[in-house]
Coordinates of N, CA and C and ligand atoms in Angstrom, one line a residue:
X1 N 0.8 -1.2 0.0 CA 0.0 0.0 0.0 C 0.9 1.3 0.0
X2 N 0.7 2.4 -0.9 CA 1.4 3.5 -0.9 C 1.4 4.1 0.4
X3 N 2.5 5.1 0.8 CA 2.7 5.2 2.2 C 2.2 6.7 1.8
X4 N 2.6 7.5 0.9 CA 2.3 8.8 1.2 C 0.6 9.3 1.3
X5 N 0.2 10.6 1.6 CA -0.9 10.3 1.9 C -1.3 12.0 0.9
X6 N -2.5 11.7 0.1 CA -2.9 12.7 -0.9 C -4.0 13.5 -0.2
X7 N -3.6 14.6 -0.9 CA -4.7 16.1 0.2 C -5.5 16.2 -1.6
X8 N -6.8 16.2 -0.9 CA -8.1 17.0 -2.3 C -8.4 18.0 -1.3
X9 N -8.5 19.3 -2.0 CA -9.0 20.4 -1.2 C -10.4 20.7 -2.7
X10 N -11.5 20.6 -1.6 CA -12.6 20.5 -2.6 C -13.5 19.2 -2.1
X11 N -14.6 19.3 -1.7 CA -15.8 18.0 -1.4 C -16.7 18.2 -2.5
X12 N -16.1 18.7 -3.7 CA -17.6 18.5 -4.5 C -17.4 17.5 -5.3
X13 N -18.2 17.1 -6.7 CA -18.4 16.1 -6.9 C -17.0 15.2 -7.6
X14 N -16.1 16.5 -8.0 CA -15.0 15.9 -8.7 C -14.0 15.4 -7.4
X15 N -14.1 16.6 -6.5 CA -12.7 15.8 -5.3 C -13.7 14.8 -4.8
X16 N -14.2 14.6 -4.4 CA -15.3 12.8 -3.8 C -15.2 12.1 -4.5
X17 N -15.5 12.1 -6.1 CA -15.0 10.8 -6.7 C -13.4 10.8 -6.7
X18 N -12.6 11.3 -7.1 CA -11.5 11.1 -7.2 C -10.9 10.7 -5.5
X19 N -10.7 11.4 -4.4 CA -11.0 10.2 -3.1 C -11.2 9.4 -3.3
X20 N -12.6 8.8 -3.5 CA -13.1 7.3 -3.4 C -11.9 6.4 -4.4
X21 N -11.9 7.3 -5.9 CA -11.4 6.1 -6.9 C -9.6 5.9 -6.5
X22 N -9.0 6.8 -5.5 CA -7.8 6.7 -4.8 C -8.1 5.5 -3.8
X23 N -8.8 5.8 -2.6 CA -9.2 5.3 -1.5 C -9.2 3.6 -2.3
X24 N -9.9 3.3 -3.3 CA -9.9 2.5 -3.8 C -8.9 1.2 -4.1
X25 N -7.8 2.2 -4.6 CA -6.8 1.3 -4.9 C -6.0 1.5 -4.0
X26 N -6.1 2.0 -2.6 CA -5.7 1.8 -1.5 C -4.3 3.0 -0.9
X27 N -5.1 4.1 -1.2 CA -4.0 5.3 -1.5 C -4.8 6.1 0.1
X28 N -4.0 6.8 0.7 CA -4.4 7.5 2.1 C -5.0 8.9 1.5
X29 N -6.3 9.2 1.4 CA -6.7 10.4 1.1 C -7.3 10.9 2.1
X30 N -7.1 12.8 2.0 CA -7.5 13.9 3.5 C -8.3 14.4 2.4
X31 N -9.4 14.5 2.4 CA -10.1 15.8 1.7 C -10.8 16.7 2.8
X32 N -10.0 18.2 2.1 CA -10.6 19.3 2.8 C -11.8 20.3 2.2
X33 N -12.9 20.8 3.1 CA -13.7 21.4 2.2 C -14.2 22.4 3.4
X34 N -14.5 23.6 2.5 CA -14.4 24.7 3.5 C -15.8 25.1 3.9
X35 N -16.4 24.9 3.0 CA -18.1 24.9 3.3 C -18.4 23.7 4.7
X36 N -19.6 23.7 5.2 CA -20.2 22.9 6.2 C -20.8 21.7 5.9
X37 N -20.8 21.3 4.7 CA -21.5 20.3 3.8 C -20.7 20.5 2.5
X38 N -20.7 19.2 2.2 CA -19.8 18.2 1.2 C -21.1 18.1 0.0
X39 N -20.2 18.3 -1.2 CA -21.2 18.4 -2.4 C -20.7 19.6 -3.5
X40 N -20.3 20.8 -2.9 CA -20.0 21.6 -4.1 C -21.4 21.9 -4.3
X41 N -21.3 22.3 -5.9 CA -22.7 22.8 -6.7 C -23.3 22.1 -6.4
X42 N -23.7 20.4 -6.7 CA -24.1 19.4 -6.4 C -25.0 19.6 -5.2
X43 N -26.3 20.3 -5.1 CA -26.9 20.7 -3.5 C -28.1 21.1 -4.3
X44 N -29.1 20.8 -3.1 CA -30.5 21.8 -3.1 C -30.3 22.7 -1.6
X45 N -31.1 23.6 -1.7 CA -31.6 24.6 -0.7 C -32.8 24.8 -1.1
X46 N -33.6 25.0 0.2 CA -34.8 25.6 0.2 C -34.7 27.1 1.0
X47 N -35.3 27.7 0.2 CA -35.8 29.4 0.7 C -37.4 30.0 0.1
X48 N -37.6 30.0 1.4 CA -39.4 30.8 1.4 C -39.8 29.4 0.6
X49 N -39.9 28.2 1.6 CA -40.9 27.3 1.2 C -40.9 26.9 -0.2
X50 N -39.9 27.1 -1.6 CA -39.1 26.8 -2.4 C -37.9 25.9 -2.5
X51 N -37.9 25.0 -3.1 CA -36.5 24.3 -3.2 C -36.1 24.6 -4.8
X52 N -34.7 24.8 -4.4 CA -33.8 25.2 -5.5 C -32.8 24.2 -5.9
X53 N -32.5 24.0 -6.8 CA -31.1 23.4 -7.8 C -29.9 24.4 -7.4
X54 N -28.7 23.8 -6.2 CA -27.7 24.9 -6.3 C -26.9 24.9 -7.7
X55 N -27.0 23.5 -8.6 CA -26.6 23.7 -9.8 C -26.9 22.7 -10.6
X56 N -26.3 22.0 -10.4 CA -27.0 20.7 -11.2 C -28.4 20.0 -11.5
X57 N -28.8 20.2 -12.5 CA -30.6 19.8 -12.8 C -30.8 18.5 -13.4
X58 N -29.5 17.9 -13.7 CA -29.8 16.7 -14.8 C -28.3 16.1 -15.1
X59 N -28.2 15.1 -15.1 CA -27.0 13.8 -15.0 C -27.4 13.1 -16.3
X60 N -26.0 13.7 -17.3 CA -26.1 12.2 -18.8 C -25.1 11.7 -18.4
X61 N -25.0 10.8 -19.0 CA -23.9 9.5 -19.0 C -22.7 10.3 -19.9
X62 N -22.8 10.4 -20.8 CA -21.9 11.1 -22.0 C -20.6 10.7 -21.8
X63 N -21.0 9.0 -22.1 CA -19.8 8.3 -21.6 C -18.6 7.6 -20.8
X64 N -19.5 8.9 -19.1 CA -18.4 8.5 -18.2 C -19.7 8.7 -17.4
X65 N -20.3 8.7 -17.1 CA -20.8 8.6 -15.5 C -21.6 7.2 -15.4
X66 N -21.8 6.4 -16.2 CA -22.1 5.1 -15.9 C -21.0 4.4 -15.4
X67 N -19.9 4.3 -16.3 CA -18.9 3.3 -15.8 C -17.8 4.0 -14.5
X68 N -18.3 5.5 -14.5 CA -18.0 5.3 -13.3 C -18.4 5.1 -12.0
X69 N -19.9 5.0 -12.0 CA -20.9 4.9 -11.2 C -20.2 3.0 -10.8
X70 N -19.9 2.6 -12.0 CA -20.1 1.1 -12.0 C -18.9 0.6 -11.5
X71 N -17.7 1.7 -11.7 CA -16.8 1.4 -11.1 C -16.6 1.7 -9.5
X72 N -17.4 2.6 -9.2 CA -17.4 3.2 -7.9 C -18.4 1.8 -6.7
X73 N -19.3 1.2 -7.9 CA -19.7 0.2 -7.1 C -21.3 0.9 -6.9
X74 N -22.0 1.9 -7.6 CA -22.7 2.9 -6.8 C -24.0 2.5 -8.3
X75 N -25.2 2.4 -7.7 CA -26.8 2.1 -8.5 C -27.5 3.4 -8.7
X76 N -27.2 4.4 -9.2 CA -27.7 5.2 -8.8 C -28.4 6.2 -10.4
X77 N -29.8 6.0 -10.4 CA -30.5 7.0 -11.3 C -29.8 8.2 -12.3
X78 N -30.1 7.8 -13.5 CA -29.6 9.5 -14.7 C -31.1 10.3 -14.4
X79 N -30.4 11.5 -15.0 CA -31.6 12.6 -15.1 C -31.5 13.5 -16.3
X80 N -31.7 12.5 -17.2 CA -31.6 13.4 -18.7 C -32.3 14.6 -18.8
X81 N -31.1 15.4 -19.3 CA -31.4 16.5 -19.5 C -32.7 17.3 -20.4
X82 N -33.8 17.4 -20.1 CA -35.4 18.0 -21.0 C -34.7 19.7 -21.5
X83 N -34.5 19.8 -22.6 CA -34.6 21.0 -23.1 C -35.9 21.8 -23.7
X84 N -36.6 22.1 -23.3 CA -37.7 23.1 -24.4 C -36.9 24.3 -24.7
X85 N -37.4 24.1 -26.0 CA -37.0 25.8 -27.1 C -38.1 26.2 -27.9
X86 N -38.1 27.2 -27.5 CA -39.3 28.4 -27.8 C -38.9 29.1 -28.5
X87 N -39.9 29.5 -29.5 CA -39.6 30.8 -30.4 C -40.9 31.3 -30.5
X88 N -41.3 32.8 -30.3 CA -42.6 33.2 -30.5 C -43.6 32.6 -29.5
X89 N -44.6 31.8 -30.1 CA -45.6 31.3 -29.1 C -45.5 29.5 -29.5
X90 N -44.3 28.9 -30.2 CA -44.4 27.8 -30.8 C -43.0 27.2 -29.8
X91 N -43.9 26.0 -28.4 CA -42.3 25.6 -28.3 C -42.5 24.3 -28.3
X92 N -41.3 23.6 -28.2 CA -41.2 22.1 -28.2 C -40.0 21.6 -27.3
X93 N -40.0 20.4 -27.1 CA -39.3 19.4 -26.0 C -38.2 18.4 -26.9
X94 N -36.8 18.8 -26.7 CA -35.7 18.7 -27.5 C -35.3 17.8 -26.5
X95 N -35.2 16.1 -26.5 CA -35.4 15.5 -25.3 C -34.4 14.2 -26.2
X96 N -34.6 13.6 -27.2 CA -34.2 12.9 -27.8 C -33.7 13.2 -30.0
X97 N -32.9 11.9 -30.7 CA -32.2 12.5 -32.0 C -33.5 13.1 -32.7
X98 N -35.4 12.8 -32.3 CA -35.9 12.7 -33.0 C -36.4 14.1 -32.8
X99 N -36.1 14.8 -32.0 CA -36.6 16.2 -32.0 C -36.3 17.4 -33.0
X100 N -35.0 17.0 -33.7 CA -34.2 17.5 -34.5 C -35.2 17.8 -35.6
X101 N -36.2 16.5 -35.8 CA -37.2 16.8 -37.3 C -38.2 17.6 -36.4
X102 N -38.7 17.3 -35.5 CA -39.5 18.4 -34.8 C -38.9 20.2 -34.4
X103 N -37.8 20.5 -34.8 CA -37.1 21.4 -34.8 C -37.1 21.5 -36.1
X104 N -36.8 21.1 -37.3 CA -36.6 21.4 -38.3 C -38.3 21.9 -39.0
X105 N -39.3 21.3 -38.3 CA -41.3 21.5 -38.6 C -40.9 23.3 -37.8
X106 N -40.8 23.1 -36.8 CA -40.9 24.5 -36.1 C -40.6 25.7 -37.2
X107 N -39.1 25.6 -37.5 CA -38.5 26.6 -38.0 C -39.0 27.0 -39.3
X108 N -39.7 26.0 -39.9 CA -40.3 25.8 -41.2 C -41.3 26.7 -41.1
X109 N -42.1 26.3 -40.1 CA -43.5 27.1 -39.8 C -43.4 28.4 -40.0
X110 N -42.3 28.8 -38.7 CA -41.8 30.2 -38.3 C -41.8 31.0 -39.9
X111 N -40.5 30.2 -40.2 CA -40.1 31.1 -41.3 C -40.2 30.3 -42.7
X112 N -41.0 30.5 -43.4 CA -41.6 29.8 -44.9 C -41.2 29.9 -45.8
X113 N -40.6 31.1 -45.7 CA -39.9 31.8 -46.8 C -38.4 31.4 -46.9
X114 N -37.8 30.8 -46.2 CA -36.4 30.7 -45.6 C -35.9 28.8 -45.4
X115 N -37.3 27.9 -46.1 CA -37.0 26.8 -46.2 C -35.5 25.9 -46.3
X116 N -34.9 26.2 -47.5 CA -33.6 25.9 -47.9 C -32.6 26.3 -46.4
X117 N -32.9 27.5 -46.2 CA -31.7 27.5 -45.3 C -32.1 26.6 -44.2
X118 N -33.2 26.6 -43.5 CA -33.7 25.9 -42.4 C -33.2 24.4 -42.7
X119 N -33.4 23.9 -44.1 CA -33.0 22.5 -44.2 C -31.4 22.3 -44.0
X120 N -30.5 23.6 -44.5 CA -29.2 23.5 -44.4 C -28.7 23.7 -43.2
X121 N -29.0 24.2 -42.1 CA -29.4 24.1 -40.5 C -29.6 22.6 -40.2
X122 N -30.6 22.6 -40.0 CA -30.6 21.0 -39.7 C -29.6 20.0 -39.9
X123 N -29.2 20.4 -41.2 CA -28.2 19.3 -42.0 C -27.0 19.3 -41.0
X124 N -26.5 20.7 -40.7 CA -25.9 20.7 -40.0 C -25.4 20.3 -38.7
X125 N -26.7 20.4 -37.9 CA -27.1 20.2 -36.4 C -26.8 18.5 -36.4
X126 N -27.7 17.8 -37.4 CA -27.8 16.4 -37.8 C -26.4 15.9 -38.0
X127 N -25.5 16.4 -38.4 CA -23.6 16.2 -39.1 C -23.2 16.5 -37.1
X128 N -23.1 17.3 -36.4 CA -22.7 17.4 -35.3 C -23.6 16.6 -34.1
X129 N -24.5 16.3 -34.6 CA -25.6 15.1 -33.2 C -24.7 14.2 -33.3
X130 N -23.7 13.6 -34.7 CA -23.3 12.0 -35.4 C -22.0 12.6 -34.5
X131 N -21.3 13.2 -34.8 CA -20.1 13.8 -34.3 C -20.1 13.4 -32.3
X132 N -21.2 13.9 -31.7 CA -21.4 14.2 -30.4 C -22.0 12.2 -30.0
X133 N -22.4 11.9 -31.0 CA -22.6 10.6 -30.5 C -21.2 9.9 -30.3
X134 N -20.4 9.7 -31.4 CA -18.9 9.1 -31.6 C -18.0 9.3 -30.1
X135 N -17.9 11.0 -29.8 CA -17.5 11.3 -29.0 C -18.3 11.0 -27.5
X136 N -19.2 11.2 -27.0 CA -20.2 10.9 -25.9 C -21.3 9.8 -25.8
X137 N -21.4 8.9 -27.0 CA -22.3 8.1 -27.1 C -21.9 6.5 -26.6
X138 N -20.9 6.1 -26.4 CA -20.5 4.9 -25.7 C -19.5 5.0 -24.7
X139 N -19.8 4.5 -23.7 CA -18.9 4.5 -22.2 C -17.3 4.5 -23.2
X140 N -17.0 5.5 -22.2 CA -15.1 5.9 -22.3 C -14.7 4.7 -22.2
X141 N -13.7 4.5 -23.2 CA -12.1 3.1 -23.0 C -11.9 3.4 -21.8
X142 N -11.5 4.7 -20.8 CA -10.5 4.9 -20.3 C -11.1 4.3 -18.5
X143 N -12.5 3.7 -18.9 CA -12.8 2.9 -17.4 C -12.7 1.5 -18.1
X144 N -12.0 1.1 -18.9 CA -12.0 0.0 -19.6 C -10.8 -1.1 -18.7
X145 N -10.6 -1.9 -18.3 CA -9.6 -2.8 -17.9 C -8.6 -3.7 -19.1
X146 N -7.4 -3.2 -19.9 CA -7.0 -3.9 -21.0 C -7.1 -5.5 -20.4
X147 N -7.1 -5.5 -18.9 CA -6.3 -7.2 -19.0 C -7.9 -7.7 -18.9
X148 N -9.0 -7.2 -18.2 CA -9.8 -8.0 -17.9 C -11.5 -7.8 -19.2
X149 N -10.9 -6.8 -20.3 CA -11.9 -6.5 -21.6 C -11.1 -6.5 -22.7
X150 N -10.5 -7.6 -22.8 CA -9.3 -7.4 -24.1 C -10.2 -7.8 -25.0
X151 N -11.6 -8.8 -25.2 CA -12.3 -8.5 -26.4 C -12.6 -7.2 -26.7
X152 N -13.2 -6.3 -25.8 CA -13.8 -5.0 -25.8 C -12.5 -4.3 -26.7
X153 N -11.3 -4.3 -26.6 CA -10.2 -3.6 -27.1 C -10.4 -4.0 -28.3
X154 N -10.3 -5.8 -28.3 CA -9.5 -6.0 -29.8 C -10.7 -5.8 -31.0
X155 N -12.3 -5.5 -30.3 CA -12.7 -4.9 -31.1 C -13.8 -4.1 -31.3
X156 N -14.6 -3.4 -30.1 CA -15.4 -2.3 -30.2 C -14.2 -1.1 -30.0
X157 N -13.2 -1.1 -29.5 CA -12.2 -0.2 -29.0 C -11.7 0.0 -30.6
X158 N -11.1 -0.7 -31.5 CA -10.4 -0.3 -32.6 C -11.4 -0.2 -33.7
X159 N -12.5 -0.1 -33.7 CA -13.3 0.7 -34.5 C -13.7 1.7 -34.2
X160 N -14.0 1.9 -32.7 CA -14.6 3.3 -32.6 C -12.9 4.2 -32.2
X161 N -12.4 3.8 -32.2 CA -11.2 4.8 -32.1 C -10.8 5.5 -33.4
X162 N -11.1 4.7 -34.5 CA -10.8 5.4 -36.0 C -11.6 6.3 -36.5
X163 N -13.0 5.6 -36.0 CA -14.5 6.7 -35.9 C -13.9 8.3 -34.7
X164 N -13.3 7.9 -33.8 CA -13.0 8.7 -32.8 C -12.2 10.0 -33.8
X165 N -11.2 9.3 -34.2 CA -10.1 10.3 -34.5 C -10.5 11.2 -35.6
X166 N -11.0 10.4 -37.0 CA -11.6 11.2 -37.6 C -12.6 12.3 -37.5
X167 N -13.0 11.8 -36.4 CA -14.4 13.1 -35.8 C -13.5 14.0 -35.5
X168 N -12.5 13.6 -34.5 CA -11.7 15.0 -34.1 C -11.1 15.5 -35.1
X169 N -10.6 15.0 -36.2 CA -10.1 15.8 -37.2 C -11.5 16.9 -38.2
X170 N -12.7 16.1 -38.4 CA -13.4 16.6 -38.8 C -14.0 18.4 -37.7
X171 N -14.1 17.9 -36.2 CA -14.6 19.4 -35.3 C -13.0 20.0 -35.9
X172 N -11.2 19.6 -36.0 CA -10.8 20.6 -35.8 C -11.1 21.5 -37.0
X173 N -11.2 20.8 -38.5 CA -11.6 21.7 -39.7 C -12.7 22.8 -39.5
X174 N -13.8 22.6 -38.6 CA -14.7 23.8 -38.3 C -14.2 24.8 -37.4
X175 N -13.0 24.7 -37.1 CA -12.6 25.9 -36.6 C -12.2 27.1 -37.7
X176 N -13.5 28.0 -37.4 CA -13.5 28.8 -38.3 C -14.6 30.3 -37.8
X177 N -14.4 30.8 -38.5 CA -15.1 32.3 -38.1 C -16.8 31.5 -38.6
X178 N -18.0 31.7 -37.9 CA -19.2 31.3 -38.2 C -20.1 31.9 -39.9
X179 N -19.5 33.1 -39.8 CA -19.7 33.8 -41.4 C -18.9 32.7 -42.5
X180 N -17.7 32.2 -42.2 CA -16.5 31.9 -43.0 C -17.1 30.3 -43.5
X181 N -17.8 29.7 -42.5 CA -18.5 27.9 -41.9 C -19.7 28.2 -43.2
X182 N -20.9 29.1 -42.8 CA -21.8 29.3 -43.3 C -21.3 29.5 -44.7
X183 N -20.1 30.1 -45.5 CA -20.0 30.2 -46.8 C -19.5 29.1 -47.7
X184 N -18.9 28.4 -46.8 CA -18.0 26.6 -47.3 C -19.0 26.2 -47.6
Ligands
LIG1 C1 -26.0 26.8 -12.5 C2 -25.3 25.5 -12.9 C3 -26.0 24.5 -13.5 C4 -25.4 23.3 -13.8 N1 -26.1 22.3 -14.3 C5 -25.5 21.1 -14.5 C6 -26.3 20.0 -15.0 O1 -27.5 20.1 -15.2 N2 -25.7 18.8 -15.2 C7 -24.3 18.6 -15.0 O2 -23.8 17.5 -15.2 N3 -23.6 19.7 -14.6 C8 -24.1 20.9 -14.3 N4 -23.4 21.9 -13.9 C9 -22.0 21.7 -13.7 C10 -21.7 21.0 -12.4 O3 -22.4 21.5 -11.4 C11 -20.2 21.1 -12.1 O4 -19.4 20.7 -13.3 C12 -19.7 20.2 -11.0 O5 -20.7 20.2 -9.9 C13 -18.4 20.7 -10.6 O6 -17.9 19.9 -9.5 P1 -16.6 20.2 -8.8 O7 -16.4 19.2 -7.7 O8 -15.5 20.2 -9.9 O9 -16.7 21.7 -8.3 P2 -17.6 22.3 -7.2 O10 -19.0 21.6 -7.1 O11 -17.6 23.8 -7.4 O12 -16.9 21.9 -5.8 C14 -15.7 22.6 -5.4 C15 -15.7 22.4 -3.9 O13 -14.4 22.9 -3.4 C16 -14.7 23.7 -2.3 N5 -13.5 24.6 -2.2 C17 -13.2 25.6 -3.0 N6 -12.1 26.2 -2.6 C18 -11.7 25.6 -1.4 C19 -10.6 25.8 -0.6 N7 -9.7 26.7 -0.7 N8 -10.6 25.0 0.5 C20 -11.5 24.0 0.7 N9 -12.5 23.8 -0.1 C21 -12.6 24.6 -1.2 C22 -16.0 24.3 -2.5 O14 -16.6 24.8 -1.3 C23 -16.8 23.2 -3.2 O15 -17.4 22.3 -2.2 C24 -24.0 23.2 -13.5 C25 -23.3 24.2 -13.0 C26 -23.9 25.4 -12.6 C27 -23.1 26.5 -12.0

């Protein structure tokens, strides 16, 4: 067992997990936190018979909080995130990929005259959902065990890593002025 002993200054949700996943592999952790209660943002309060969100409203996976959850040993509920987007008096619930055609009816409605671009919007939003899946859509390698998921390596791992890289090469080409994007 390591002899030295590690200081987290911070009880919210990043210094707690990182404790635990130390504590784990059998490391001496002190975590300090200056507040009276442990959590960080991670907190409700009630004032005037109201309860509040001190920050957090909703938990996705986005490929790390399950397996970390799973590695932590811990059963514990997502809370996907419900977006509504409104425009004018027309709104809708951006909740799942299929809302995108329900976004795409909206903006049609709104603006009728402006069809084409609305479709080349979409196209686009639809090109970055594929992009955000690759990246956030299957639990991270990096809670992966080489010795004890070496199927998982020798082959969901080396397909989606080629899928991986290419996406990153594809977001870094869109680094660009939004005028400059829109004229390509
Ligand atoms: C309004 C809002 C809404 C959000 N909504 C979501 C959401 O819906 N879903 C989501 O996943 N994320 C959301 N986030 C982000 C999420 O809350 C944070 O990413 C996460 O809680 C950060 O955790 P943390 O441990 O890194 O930091 P913090 O939660 O800020 O914890 C830091 C801790 O360190 C302590 N500390 C600081 N300095 C010292 C010191 N010198 N000595 C001792 N202790 C110290 C603080 O008191 C605190 O407890 C939201 C954030 C905000 C602000």
């Amino acid at each position: 067992m390591p002899e030295q002993k590690i200081v987290i200054v911070g009880a919210g949700i990043s210094g707690l997990t990182a404790a635990t996943s130390l504590a784990m592999r059998g490391h001496k952790v002190l975590v300090l936190e200056k507040q009276a209660i442990c959590g960080g943002l991670v907190n409700s309060f009630v004032r005037d018979g109201f309860l509040f969100d001190g920050g957090i409203r909703a938990t996705e996976n986005a490929g790390m909080i399950k397996p970390m959850l799973a590695e932590l040993g811990l059963d514990l509920p997502l809370f996907p995130s419900r977006v509504s987007l409104g425009v004018e008096d027309k709104i809708i619930t951006a909740d799942s990929q299929e809302s995108l055609a329900s976004y795409a009816k909206l903006l049609k409605e709104l603006y009728p005259e402006s069809t084409e671009d609305v479709e080349k919007v979409i196209k686009v939003i639809g090109k970055y959902d594929t992009y955000m899946q690759v990246l956030f859509g299957s639990d991270s390698p990096f809670f992966k065990d080489a010795k004890r998921d070496l199927r998982y390596f020798l082959t969901t791992f080396i397909v989606w890593i080629f899928r991986f890289l290419a996406t990153g090469a594809a977001i870094m080409r869109m680094q660009m002025p939004m005028e400059v994007f829109w004229e390509s």
